[in-house]
mmCIF file of C-alpha atoms in Angstrom:
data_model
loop_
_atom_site.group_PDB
_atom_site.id
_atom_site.type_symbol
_atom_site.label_atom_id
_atom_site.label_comp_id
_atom_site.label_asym_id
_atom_site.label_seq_id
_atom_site.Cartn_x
_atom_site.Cartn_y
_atom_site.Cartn_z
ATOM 1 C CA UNK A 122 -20.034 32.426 272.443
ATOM 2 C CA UNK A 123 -19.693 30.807 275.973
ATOM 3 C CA UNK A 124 -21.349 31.213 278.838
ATOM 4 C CA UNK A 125 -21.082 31.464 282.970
ATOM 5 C CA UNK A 126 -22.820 30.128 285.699
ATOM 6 C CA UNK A 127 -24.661 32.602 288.896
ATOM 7 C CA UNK A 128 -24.715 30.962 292.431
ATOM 8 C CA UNK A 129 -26.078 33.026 295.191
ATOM 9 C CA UNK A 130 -24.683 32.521 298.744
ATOM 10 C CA UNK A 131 -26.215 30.586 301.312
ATOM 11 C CA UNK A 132 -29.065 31.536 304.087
ATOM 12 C CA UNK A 133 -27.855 34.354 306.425
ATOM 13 C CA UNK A 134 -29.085 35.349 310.131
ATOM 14 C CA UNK A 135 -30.605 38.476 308.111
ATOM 15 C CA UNK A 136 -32.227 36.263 305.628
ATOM 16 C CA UNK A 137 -34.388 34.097 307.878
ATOM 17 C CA UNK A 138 -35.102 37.964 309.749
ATOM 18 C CA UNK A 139 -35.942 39.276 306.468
ATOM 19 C CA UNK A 140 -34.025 41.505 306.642
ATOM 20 C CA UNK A 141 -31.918 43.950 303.562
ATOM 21 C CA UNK A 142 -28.089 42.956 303.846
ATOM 22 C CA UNK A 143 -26.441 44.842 301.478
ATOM 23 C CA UNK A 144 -22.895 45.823 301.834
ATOM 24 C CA UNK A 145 -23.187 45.113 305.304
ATOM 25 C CA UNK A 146 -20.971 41.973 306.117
ATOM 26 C CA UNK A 147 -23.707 38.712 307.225
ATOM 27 C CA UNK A 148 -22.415 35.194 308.156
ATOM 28 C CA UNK A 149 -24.188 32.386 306.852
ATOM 29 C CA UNK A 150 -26.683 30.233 308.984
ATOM 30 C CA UNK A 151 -25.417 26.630 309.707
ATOM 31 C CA UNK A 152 -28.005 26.142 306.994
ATOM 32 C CA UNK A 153 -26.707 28.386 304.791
ATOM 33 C CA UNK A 154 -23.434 26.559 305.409
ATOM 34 C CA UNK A 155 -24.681 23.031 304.447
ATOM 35 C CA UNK A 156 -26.674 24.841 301.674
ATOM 36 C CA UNK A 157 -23.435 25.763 299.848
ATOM 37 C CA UNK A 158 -21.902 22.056 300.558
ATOM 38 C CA UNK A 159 -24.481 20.736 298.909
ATOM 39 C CA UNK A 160 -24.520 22.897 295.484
ATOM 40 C CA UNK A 161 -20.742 21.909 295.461
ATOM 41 C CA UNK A 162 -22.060 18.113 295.331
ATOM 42 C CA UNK A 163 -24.817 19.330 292.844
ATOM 43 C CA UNK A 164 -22.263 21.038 290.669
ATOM 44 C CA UNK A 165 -20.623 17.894 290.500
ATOM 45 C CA UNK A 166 -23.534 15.562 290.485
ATOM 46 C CA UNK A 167 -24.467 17.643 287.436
ATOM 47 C CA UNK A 168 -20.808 17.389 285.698
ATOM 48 C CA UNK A 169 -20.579 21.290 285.097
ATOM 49 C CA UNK A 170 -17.625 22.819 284.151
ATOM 50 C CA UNK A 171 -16.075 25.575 284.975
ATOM 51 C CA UNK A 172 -12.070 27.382 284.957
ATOM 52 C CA UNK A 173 -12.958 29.669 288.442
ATOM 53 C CA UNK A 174 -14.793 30.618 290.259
ATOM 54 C CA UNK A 175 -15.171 34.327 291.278
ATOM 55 C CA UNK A 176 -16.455 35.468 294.529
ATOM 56 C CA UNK A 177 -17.742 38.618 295.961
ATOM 57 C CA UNK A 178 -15.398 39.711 298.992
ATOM 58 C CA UNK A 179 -18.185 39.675 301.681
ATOM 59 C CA UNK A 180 -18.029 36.582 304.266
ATOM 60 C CA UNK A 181 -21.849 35.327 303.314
ATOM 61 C CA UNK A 182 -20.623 34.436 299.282
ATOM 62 C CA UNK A 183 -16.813 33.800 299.871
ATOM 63 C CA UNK A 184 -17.496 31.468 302.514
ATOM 64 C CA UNK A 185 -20.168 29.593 299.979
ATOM 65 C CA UNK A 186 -17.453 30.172 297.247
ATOM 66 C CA UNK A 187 -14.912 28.181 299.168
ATOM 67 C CA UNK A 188 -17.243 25.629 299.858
ATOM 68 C CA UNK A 189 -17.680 25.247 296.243
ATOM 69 C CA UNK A 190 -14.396 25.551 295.483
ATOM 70 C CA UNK A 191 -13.402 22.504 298.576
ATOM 71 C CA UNK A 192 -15.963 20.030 297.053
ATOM 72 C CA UNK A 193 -15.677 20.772 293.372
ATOM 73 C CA UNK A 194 -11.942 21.551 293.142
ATOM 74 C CA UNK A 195 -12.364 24.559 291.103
ATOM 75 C CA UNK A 196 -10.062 27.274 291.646
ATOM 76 C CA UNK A 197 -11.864 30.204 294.004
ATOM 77 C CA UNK A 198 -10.626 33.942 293.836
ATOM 78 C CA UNK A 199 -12.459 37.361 295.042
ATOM 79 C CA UNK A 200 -13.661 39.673 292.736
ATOM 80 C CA UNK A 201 -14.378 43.136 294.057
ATOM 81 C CA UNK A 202 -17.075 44.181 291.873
ATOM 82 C CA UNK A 203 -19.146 41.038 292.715
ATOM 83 C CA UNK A 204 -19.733 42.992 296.305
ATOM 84 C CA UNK A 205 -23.779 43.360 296.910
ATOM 85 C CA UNK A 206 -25.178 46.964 296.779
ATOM 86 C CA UNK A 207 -24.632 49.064 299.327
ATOM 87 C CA UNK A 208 -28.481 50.051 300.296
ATOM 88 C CA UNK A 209 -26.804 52.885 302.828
ATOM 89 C CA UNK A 210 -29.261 53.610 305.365
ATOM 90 C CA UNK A 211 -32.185 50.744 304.343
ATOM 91 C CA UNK A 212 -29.232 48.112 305.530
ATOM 92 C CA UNK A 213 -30.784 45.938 308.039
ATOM 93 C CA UNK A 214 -34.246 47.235 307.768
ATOM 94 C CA UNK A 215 -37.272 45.224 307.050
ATOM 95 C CA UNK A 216 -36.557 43.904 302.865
ATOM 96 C CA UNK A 217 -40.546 44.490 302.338
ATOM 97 C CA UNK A 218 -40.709 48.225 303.861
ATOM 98 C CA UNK A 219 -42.601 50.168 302.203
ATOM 99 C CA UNK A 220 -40.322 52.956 302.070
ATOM 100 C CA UNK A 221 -37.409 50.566 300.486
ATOM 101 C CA UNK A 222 -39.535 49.387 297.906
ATOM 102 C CA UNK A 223 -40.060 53.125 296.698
ATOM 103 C CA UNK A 224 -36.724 53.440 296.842
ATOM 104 C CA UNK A 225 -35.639 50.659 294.739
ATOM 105 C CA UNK A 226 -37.775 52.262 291.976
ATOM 106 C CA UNK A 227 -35.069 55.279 291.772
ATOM 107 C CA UNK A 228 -32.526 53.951 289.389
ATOM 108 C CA UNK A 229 -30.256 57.171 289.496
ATOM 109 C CA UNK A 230 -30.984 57.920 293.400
ATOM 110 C CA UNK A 231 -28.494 56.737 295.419
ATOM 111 C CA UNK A 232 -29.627 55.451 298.702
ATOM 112 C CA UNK A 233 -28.894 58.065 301.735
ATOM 113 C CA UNK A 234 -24.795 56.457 302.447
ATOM 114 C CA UNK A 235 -25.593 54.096 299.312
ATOM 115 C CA UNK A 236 -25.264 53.236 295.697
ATOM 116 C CA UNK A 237 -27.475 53.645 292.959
ATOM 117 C CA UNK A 238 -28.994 51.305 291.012
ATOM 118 C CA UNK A 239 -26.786 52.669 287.941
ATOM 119 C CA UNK A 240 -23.299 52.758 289.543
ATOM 120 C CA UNK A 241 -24.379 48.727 290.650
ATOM 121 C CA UNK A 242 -25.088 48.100 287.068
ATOM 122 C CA UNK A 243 -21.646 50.196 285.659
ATOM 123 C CA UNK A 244 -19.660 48.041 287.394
ATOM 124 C CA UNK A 245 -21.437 44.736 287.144
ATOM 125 C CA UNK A 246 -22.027 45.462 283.351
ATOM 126 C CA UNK A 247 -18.296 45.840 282.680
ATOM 127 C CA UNK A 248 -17.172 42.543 284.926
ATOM 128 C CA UNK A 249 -19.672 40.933 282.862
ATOM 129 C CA UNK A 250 -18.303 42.174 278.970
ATOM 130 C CA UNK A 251 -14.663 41.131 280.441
ATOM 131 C CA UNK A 252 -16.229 37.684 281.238
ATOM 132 C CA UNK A 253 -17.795 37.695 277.344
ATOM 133 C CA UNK A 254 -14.913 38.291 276.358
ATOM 134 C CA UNK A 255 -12.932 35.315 277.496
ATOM 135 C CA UNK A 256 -15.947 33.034 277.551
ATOM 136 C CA UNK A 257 -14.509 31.033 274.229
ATOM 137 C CA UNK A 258 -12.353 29.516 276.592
ATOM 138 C CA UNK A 259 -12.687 29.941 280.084
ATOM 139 C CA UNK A 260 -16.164 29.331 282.342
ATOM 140 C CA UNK A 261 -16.609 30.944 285.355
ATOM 141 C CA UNK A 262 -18.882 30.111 288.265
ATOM 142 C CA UNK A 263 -19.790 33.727 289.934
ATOM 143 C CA UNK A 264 -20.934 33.729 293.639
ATOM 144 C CA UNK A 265 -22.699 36.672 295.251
ATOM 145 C CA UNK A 266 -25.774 38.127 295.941
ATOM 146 C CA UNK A 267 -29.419 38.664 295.086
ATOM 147 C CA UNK A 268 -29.420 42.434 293.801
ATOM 148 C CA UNK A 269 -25.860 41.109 291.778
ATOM 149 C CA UNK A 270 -28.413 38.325 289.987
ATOM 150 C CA UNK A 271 -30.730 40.966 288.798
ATOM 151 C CA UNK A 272 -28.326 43.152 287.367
ATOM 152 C CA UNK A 273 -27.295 39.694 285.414
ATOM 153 C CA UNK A 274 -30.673 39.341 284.423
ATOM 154 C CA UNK A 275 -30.662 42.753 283.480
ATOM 155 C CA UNK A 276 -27.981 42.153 280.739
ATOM 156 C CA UNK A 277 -29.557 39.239 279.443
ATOM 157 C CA UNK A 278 -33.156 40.237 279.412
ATOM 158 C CA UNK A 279 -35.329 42.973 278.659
ATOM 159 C CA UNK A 280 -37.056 44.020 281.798
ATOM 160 C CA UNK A 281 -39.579 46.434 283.562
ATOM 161 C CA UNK A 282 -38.884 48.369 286.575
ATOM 162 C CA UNK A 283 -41.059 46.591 288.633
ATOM 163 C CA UNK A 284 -39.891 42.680 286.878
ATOM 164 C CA UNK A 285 -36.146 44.121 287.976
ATOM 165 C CA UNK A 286 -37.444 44.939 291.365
ATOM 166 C CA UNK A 287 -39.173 42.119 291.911
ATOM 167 C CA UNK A 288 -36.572 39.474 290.601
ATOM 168 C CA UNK A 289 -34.374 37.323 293.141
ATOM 169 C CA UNK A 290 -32.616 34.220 293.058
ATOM 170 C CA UNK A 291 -32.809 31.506 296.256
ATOM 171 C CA UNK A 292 -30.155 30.613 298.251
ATOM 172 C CA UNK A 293 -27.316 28.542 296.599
ATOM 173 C CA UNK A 294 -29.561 28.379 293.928
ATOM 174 C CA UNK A 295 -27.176 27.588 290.143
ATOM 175 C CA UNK A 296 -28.459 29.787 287.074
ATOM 176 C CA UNK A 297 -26.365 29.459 283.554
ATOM 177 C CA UNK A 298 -26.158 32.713 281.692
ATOM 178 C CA UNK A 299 -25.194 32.006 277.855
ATOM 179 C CA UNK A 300 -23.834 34.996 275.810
ATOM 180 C CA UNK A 301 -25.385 34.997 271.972
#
């Protein structure tokens, strides 16, 4: 079996506030910018391969995906299902709130104008059997967000509740998934 590779977008305006951005459409920071130039120059630094790259449509992971794409040469297209979670009304609200960490315990709960934590993982469980399926012979290079990389983690590994919560990915940071 093959295997993929997770990039998370570069640093937002809401990142540096620490603040939730969800669904909710956040440019990157000049840094978050440069952040995704450079992981282009690591991926090829580091001689990975990959067929395309897929890219959640909000401007924060297509604008790192193209950036990628630019310095790499890999082909770049958007993938719907790669959007973040929508966190409905915790959007833009303190990520360490006590009342959104409660809520992020609720797996079947959607969040007041939100998703739940199951419909995320329905859809980001099927994008990723498609992707098993075809990973003989094609690699991808998936860019999106943090709550996207702990569903992935989800698939691969057994976790708790609170490891799941409590999981995250840095900006423009590269993690290879392999399928078994």
């Amino acid at each position: 079996m093959g295997y993929f590779y997770f990039v998370r977008h570069g640093q937002t305006v809401w990142n540096v506030a620490n603040k939730i951005c969800g669904a909710t459409d956040i440019e990157l920071t000049e840094k978050g910018h440069q952040q995704a130039i450079e992981t282009g120059q690591e991926i090829l630094r580091q001689g990975i391969q990959a067929d395309e790259i897929l890219y959640s449509p909000l401007m924060r992971a297509a604008d790192t995906a193209k950036h990628i794409s630019e310095i790499t040469g890999i082909p770049a297209r958007v993938e719907p299902r790669l959007i973040e979670q929508n966190f409905g009304k915790y959007e833009s609200t303190p990520r360490n709130g006590e009342e959104f960490r409660k809520a992020k315990q609720q797996f079947v709960t959607r969040y007041e104008g939100g998703e739940s934590m199951l419909h995320l993982a329905q859809r980001i469980y099927n994008l990723l059997d498609e992707i098993r399926k075809e990973s003989d012979h094609k690699t991808y290079i998936l860019v999106a967000h943090n709550g996207i990389s702990r569903v992935i983690q989800s698939y691969f590994y057994e976790m708790t509740n609170e490891e799941y919560a409590a999981f995250g990915v840095k900006n423009c940071e590269v993690r290879r998934f392999d399928f078994e």
